[in-house]
Each structure stands twice: as C-alpha cells, then as structure tokens.
mmCIF file as gemmi writes it, N, C-alpha and C atoms, coordinates in Angstrom:
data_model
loop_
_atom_site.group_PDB
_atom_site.id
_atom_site.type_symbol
_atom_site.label_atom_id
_atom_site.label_alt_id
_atom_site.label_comp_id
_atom_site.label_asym_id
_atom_site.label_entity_id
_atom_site.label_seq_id
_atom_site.pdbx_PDB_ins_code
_atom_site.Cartn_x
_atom_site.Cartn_y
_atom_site.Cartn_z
_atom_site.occupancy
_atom_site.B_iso_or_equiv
_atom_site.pdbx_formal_charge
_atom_site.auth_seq_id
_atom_site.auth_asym_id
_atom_site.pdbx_PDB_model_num
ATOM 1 N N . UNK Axp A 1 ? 96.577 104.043 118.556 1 0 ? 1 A 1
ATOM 2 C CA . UNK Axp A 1 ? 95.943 102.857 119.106 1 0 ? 1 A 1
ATOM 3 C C . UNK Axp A 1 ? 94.49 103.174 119.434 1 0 ? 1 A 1
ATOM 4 N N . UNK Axp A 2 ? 94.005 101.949 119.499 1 0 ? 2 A 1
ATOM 5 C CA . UNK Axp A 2 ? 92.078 101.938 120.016 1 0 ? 2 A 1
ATOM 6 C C . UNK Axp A 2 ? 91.84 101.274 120.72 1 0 ? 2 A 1
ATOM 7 N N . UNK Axp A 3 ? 90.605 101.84 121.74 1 0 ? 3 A 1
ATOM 8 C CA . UNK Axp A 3 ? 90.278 100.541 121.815 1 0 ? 3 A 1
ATOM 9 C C . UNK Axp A 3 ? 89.432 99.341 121.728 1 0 ? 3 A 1
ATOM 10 N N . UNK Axp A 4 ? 89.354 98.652 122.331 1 0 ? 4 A 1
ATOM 11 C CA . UNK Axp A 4 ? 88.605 97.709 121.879 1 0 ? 4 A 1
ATOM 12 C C . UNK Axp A 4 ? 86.851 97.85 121.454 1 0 ? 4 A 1
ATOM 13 N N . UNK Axp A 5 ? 86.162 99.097 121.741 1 0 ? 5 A 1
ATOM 14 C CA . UNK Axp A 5 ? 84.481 99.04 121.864 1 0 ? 5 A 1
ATOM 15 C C . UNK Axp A 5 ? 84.791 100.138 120.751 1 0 ? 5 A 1
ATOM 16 N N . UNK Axp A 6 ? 85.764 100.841 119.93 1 0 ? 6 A 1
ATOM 17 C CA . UNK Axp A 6 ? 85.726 101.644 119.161 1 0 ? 6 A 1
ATOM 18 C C . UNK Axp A 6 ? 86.171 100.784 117.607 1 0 ? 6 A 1
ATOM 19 N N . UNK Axp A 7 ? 85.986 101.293 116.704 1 0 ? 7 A 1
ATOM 20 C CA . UNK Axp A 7 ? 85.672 100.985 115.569 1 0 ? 7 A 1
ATOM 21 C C . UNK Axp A 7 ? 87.147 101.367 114.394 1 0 ? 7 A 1
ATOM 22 N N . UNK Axp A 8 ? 88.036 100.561 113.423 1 0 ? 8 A 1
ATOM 23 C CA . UNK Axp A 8 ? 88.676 101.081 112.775 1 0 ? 8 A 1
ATOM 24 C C . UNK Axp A 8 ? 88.774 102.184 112.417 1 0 ? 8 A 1
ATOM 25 N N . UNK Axp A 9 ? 87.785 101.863 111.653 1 0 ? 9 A 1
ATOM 26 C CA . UNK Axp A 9 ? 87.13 103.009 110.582 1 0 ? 9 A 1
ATOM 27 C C . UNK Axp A 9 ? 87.065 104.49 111.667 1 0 ? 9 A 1
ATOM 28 N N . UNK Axp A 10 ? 85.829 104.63 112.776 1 0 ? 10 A 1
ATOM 29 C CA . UNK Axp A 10 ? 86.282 105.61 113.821 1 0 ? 10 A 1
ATOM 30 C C . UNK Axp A 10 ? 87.265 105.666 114.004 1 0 ? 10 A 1
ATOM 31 N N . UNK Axp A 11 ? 88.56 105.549 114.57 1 0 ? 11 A 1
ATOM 32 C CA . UNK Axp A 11 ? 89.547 105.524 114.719 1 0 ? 11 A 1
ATOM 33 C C . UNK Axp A 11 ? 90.518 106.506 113.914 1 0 ? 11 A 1
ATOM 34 N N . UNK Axp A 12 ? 90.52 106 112.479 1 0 ? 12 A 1
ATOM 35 C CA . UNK Axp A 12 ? 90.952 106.319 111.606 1 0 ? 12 A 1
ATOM 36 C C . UNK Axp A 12 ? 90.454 107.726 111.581 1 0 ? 12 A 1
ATOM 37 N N . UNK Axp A 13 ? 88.886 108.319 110.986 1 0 ? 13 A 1
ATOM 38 C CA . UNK Axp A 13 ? 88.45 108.97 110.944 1 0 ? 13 A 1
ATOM 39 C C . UNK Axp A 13 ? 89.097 110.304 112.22 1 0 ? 13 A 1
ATOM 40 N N . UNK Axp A 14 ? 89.071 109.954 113.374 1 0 ? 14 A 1
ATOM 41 C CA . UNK Axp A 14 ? 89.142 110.413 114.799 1 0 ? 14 A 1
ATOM 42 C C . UNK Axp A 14 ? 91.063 111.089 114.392 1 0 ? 14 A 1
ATOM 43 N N . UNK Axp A 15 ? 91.923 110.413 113.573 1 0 ? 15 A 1
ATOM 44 C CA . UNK Axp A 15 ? 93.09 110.537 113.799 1 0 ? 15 A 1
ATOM 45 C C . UNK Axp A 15 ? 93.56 111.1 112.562 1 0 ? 15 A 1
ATOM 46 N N . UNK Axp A 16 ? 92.495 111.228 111.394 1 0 ? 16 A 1
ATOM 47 C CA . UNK Axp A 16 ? 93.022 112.192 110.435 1 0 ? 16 A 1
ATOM 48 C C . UNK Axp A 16 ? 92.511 113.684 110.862 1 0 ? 16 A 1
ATOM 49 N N . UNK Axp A 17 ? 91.407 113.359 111.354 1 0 ? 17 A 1
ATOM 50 C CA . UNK Axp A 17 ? 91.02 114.858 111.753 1 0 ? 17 A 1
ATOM 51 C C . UNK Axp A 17 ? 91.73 115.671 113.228 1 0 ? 17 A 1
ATOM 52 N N . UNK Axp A 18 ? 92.456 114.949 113.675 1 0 ? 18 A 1
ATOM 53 C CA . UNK Axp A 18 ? 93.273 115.53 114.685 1 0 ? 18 A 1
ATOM 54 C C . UNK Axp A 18 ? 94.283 115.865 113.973 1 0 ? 18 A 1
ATOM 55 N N . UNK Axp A 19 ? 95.069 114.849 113.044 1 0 ? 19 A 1
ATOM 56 C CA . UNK Axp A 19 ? 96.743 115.615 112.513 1 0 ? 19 A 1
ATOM 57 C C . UNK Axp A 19 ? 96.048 116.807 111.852 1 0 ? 19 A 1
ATOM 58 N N . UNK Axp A 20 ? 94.868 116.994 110.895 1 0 ? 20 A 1
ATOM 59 C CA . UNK Axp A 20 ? 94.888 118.211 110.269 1 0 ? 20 A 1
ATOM 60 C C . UNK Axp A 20 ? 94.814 119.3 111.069 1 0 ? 20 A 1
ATOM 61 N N . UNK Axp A 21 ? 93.938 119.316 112.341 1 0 ? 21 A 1
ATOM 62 C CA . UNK Axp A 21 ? 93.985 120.071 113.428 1 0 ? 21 A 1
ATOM 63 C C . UNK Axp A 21 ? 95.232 120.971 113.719 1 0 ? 21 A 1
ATOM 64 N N . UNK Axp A 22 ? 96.201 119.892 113.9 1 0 ? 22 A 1
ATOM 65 C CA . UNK Axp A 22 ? 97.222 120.12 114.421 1 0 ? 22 A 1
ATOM 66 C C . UNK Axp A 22 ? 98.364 120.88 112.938 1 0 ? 22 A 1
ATOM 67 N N . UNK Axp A 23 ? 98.383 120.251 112.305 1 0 ? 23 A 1
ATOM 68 C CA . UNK Axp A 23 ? 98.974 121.333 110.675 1 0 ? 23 A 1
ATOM 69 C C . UNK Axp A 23 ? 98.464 122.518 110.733 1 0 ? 23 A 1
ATOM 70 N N . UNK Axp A 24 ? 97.196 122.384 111.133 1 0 ? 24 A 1
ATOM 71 C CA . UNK Axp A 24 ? 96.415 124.221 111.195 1 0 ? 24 A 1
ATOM 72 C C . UNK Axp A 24 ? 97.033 125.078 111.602 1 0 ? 24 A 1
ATOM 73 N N . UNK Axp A 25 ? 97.082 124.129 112.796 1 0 ? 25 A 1
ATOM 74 C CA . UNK Axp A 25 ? 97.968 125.277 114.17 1 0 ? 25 A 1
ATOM 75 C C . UNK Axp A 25 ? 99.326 125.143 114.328 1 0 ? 25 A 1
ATOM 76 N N . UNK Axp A 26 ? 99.763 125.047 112.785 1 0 ? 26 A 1
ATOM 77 C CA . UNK Axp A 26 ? 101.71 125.501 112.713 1 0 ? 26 A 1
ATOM 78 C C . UNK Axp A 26 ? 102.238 123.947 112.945 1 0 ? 26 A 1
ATOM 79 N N . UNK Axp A 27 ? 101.864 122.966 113.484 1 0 ? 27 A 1
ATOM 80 C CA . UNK Axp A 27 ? 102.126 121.628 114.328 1 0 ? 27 A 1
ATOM 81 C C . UNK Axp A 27 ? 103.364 121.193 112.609 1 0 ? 27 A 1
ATOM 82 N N . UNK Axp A 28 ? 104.798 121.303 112.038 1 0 ? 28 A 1
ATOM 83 C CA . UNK Axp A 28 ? 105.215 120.636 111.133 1 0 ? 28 A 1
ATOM 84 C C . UNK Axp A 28 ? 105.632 119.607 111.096 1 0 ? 28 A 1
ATOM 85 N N . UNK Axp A 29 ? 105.799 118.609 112.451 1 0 ? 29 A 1
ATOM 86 C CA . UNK Axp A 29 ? 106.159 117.464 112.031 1 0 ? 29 A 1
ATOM 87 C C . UNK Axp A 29 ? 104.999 116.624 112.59 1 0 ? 29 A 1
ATOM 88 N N . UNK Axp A 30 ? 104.487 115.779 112.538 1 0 ? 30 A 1
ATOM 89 C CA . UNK Axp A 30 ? 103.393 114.913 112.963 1 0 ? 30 A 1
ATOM 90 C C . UNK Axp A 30 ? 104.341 113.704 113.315 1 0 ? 30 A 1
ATOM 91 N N . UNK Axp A 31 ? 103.933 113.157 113.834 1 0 ? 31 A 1
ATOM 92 C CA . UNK Axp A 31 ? 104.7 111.82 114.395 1 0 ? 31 A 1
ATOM 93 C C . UNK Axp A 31 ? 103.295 110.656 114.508 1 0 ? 31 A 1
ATOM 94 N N . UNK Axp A 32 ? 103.279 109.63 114.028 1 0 ? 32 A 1
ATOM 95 C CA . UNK Axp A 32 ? 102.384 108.674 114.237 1 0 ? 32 A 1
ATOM 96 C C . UNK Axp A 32 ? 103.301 106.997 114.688 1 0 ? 32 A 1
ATOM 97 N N . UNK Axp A 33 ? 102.363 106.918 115.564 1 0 ? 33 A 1
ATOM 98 C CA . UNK Axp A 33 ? 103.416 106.19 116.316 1 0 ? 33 A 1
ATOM 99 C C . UNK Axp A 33 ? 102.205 104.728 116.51 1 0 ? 33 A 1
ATOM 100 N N . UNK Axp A 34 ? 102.485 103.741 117.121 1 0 ? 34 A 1
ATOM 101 C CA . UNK Axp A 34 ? 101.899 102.721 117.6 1 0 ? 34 A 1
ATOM 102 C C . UNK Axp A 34 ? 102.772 102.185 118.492 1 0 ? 34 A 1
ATOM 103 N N . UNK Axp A 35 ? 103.681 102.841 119.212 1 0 ? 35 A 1
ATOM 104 C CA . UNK Axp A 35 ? 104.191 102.498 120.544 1 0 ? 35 A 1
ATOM 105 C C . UNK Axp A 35 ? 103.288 101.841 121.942 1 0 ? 35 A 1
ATOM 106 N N . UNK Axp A 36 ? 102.27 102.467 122.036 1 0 ? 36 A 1
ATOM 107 C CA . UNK Axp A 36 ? 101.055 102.192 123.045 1 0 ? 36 A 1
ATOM 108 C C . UNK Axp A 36 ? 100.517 101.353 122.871 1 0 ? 36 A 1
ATOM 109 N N . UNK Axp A 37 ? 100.57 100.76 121.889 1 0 ? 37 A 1
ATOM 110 C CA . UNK Axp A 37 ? 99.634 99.348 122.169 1 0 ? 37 A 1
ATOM 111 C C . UNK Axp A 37 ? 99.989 97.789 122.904 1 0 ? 37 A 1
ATOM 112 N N . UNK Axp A 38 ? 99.071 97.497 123.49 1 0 ? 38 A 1
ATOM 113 C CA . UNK Axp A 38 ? 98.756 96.256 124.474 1 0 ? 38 A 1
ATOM 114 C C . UNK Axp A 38 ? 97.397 95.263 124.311 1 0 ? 38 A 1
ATOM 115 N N . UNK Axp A 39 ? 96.859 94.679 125.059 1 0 ? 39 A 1
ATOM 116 C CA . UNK Axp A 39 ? 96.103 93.722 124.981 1 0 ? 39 A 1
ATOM 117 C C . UNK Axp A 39 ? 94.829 94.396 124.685 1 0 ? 39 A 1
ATOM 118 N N . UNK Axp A 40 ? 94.677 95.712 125.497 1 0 ? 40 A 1
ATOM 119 C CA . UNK Axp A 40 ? 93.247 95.906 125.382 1 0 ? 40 A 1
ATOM 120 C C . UNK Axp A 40 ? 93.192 97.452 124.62 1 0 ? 40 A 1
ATOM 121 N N . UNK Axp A 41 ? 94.53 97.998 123.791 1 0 ? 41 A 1
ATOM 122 C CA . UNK Axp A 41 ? 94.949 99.199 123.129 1 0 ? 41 A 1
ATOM 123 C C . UNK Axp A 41 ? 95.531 98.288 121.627 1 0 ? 41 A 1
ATOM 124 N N . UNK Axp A 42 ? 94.606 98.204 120.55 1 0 ? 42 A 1
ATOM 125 C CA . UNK Axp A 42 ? 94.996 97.606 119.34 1 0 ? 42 A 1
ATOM 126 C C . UNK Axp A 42 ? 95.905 98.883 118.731 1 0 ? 42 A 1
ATOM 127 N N . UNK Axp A 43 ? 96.691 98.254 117.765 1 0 ? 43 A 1
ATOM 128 C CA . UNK Axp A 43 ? 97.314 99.15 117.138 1 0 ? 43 A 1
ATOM 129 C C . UNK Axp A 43 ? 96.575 99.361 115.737 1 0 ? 43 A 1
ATOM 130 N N . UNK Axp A 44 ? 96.142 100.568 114.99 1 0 ? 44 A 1
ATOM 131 C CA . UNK Axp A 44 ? 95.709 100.799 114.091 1 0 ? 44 A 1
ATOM 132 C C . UNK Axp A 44 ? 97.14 100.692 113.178 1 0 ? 44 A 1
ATOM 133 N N . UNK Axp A 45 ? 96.665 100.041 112.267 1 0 ? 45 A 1
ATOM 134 C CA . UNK Axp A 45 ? 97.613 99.26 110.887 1 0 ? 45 A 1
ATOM 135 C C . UNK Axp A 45 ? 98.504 100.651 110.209 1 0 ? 45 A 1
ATOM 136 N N . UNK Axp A 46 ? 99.781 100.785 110.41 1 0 ? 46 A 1
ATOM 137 C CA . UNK Axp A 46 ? 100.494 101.946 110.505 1 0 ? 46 A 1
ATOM 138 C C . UNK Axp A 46 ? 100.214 102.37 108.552 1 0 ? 46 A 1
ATOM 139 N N . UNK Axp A 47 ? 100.236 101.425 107.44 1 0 ? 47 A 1
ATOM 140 C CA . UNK Axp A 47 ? 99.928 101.905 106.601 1 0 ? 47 A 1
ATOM 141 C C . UNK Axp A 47 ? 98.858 102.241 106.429 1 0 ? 47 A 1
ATOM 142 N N . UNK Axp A 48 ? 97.188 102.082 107.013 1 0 ? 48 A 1
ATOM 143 C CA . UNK Axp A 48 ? 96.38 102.542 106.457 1 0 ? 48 A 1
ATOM 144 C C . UNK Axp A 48 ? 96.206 103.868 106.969 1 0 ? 48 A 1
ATOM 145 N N . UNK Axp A 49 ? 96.92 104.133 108.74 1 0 ? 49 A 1
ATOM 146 C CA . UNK Axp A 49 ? 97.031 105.403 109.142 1 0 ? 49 A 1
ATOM 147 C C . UNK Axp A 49 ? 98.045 106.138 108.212 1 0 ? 49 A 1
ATOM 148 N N . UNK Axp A 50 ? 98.876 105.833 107.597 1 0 ? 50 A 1
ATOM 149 C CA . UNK Axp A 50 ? 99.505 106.735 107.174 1 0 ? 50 A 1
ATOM 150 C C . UNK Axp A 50 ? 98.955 107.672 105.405 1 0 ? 50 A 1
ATOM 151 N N . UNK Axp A 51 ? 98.307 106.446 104.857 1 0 ? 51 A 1
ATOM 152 C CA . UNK Axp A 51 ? 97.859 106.319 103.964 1 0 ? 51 A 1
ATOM 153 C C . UNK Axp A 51 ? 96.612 107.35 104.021 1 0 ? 51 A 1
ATOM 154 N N . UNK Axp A 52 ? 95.78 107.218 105.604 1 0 ? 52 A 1
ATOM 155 C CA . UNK Axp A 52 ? 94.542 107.939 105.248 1 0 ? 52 A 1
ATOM 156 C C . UNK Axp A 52 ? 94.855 109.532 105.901 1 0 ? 52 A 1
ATOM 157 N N . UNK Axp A 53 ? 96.047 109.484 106.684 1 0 ? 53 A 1
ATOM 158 C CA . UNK Axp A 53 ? 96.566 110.954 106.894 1 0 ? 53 A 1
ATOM 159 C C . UNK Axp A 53 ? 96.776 112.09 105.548 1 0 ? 53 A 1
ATOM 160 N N . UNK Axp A 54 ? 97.974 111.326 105.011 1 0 ? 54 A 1
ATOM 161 C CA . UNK Axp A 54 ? 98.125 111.78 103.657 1 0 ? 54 A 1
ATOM 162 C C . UNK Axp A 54 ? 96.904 112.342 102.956 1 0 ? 54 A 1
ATOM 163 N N . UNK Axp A 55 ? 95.819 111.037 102.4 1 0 ? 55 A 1
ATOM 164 C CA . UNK Axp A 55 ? 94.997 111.813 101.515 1 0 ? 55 A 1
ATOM 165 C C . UNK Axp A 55 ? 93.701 112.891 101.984 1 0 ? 55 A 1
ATOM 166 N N . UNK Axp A 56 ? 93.892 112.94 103.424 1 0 ? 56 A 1
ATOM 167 C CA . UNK Axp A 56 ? 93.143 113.446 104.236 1 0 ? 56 A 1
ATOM 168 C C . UNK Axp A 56 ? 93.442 115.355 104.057 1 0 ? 56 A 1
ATOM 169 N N . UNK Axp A 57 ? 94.863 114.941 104.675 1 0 ? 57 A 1
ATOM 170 C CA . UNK Axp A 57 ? 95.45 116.393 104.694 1 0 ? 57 A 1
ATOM 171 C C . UNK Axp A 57 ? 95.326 116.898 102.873 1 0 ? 57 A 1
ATOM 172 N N . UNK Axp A 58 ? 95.43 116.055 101.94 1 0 ? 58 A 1
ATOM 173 C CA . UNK Axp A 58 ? 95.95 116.89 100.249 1 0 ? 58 A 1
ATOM 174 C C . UNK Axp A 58 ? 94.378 117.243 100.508 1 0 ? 58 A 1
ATOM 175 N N . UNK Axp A 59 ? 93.493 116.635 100.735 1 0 ? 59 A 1
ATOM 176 C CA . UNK Axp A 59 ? 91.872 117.407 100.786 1 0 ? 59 A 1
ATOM 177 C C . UNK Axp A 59 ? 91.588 118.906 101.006 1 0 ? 59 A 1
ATOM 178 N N . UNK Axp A 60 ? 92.187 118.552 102.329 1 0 ? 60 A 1
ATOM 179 C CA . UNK Axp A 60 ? 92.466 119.467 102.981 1 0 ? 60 A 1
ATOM 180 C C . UNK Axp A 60 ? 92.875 120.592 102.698 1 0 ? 60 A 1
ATOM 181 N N . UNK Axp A 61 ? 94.452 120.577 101.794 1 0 ? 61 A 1
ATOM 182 C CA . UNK Axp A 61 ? 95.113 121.19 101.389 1 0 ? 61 A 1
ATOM 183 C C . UNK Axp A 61 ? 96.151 121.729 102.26 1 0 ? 61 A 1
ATOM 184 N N . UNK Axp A 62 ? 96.578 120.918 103.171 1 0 ? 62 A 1
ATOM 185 C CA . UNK Axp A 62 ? 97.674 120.794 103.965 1 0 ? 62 A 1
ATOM 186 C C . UNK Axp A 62 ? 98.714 120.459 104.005 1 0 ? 62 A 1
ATOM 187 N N . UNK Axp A 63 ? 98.647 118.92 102.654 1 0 ? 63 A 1
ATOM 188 C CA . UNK Axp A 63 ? 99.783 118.35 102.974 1 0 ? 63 A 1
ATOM 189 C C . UNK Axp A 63 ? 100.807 118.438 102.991 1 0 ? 63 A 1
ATOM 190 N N . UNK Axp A 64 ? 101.491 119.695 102.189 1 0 ? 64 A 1
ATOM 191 C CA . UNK Axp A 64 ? 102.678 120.557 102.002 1 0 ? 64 A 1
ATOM 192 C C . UNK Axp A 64 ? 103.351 121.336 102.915 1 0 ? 64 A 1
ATOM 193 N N . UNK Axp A 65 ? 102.296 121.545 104.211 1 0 ? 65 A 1
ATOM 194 C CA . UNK Axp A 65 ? 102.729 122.246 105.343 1 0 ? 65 A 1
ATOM 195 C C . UNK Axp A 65 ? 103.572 121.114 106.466 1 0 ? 65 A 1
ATOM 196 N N . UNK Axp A 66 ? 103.85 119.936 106.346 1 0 ? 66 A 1
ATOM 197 C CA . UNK Axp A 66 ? 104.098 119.425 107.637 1 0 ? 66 A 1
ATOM 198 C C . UNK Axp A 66 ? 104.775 118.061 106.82 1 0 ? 66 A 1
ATOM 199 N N . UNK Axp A 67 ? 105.556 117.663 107.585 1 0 ? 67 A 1
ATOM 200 C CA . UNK Axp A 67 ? 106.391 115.756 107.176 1 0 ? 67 A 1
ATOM 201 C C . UNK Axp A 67 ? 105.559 115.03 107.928 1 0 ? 67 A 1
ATOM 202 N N . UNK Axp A 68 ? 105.212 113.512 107.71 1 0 ? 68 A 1
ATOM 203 C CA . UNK Axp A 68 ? 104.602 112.365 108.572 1 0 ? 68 A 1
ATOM 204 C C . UNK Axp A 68 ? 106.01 111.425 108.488 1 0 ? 68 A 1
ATOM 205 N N . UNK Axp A 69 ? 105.845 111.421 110.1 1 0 ? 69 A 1
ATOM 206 C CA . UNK Axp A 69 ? 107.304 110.974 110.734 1 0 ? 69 A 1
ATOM 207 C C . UNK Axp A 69 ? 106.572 109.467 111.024 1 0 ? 69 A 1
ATOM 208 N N . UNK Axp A 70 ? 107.09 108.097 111.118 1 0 ? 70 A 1
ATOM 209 C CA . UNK Axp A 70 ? 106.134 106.962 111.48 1 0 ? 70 A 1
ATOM 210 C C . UNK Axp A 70 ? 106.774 106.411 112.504 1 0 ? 70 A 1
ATOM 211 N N . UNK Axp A 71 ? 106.796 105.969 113.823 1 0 ? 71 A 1
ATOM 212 C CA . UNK Axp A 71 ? 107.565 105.151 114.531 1 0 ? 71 A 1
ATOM 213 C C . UNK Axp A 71 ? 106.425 103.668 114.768 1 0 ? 71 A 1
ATOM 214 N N . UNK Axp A 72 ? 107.283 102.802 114.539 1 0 ? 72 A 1
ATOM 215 C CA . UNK Axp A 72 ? 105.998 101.513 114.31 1 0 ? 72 A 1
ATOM 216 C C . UNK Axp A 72 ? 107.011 100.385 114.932 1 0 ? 72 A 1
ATOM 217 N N . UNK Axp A 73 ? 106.408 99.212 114.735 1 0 ? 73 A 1
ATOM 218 C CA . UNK Axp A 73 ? 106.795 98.085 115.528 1 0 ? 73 A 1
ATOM 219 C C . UNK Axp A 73 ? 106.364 97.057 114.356 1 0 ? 73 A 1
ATOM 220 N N . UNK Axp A 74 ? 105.424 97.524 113.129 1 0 ? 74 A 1
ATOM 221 C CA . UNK Axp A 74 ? 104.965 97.15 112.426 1 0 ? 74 A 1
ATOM 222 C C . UNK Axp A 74 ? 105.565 97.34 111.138 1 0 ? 74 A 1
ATOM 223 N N . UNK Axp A 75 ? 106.996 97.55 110.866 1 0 ? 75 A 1
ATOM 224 C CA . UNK Axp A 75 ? 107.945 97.577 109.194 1 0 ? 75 A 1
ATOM 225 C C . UNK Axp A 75 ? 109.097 97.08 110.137 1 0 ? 75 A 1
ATOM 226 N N . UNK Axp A 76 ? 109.334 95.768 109.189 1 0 ? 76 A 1
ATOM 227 C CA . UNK Axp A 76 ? 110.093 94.892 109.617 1 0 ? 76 A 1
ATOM 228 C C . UNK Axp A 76 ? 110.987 94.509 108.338 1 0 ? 76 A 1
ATOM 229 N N . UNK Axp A 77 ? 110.936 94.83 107.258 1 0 ? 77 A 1
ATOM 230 C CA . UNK Axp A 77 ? 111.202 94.45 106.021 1 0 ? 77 A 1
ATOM 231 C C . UNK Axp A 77 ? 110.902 96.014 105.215 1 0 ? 77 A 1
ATOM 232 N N . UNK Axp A 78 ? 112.229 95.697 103.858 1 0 ? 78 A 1
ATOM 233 C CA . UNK Axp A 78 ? 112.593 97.126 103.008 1 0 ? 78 A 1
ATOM 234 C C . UNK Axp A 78 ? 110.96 97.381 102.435 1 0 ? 78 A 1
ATOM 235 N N . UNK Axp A 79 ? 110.608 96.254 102.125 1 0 ? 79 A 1
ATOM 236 C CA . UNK Axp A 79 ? 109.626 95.824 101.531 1 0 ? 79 A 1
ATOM 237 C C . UNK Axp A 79 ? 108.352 97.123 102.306 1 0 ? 79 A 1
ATOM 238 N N . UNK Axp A 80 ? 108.36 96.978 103.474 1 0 ? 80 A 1
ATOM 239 C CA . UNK Axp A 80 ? 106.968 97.782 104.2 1 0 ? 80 A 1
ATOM 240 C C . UNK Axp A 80 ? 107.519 98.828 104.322 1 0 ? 80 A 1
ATOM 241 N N . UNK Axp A 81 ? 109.256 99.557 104.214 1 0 ? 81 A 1
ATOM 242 C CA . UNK Axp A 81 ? 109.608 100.766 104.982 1 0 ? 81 A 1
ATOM 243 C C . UNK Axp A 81 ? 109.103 101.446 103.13 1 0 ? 81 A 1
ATOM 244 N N . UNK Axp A 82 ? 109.503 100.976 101.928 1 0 ? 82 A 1
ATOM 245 C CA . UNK Axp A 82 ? 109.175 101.083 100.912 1 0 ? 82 A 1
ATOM 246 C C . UNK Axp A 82 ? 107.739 101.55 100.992 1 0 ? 82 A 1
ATOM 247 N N . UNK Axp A 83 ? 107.096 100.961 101.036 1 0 ? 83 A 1
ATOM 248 C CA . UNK Axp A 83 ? 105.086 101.05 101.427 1 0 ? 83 A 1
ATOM 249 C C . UNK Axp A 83 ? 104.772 102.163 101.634 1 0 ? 83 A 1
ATOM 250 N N . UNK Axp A 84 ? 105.536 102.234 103.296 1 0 ? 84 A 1
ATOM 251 C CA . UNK Axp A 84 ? 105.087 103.128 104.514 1 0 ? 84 A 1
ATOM 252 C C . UNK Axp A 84 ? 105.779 104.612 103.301 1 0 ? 84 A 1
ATOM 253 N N . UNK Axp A 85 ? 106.908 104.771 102.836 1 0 ? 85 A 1
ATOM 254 C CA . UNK Axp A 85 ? 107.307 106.069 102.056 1 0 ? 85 A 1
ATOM 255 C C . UNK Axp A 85 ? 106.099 106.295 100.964 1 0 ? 85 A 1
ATOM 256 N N . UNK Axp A 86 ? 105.72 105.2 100.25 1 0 ? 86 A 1
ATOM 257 C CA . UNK Axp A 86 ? 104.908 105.65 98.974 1 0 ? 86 A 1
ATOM 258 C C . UNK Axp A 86 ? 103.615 106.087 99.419 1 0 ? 86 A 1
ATOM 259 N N . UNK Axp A 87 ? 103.354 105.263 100.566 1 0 ? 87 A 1
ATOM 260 C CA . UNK Axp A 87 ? 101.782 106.073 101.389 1 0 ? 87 A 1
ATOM 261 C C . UNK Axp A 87 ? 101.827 107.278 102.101 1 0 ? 87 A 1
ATOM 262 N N . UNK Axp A 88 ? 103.198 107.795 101.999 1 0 ? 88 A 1
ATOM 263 C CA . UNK Axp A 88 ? 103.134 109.546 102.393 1 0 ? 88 A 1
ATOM 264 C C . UNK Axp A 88 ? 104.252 109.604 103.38 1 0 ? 88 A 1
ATOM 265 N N . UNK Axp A 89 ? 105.289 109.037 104.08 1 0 ? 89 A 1
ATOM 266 C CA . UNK Axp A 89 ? 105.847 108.776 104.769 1 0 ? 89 A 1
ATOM 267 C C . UNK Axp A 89 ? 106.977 109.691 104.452 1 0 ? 89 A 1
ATOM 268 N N . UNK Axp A 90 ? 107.797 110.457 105.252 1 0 ? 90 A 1
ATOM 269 C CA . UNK Axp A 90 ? 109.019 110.884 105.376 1 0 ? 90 A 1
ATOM 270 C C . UNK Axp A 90 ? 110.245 110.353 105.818 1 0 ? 90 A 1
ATOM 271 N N . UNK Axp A 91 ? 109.99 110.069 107.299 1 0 ? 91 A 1
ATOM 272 C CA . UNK Axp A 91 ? 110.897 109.174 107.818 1 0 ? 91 A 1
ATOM 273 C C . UNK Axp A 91 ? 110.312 108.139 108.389 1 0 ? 91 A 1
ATOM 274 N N . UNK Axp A 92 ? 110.825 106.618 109.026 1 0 ? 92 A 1
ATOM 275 C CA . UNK Axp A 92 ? 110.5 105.475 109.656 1 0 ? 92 A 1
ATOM 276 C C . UNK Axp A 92 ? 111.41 105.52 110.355 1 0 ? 92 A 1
C-alpha cells in the first residue's frame, strides 16, 4: 500500500527494490499482500506488483532463489488467480 502524496510508479519502484533486498539476504518466500489498505493507504494493483517483482528480480538474477506468495482482496475470479500465476505468482 501507499500513500496518498506518493506516486505509483514510486511505489512500485520502492517495493521491487526491497523484495530483491530481501532474496539477497536468504528471505525465500516473499509474501505481497494488500491487506493494509484504507482510505488514506491505496492498495497498489496486486498484478502490476507482482508483475514488476518478477521482472525486477530475473534482472536481477534472483528470481530462482525465492516463490512470490500473493494475499489480495483483489482476485475474485479464476480469471485474475490465472493472471496473478502467469505474472510470476506461486500461490494466491
């Protein structure tokens, strides 16, 4: 989640470079969540986070070290749990 005076795009940026952080330092399961969000805590759009984790970490050359676990409020349909797997997803 963000908030409101911060920027997608920051956001995004801010939260691929923390999971790789965290793969560095042994971290194998990542969990991305949007549990926290409220009125003035937006939820960043669980596929484009998951989407920009993924191609963040293969940059990287990480992505083989760790699963992206998603807990969302946002796949409601086979249709998005489908999505959320092809954009790098392990479990939902």
């Amino acid at each position: 989640v963000f908030a409101q005076d911060e920027t997608l795009e920051e956001k995004i940026r801010q939260l691929c470079e923390q999971v790789a952080d965290l793969v560095r330092y042994e971290n194998v399961i990542i969990i991305l969540s949007d549990k926290d969000s409220s009125k003035e805590r937006i939820a960043v759009p669980m596929l484009a986070a998951v989407g920009a984790v993924h191609h963040h970490l293969i940059k990287a050359g990480l992505r083989l070290k760790c699963s992206i676990v998603v807990e969302t409020s946002q796949c409601w349909t086979s249709h998005q749990a489908a999505a959320l797997i092809a954009y790098g997803a392990q479990c939902i």
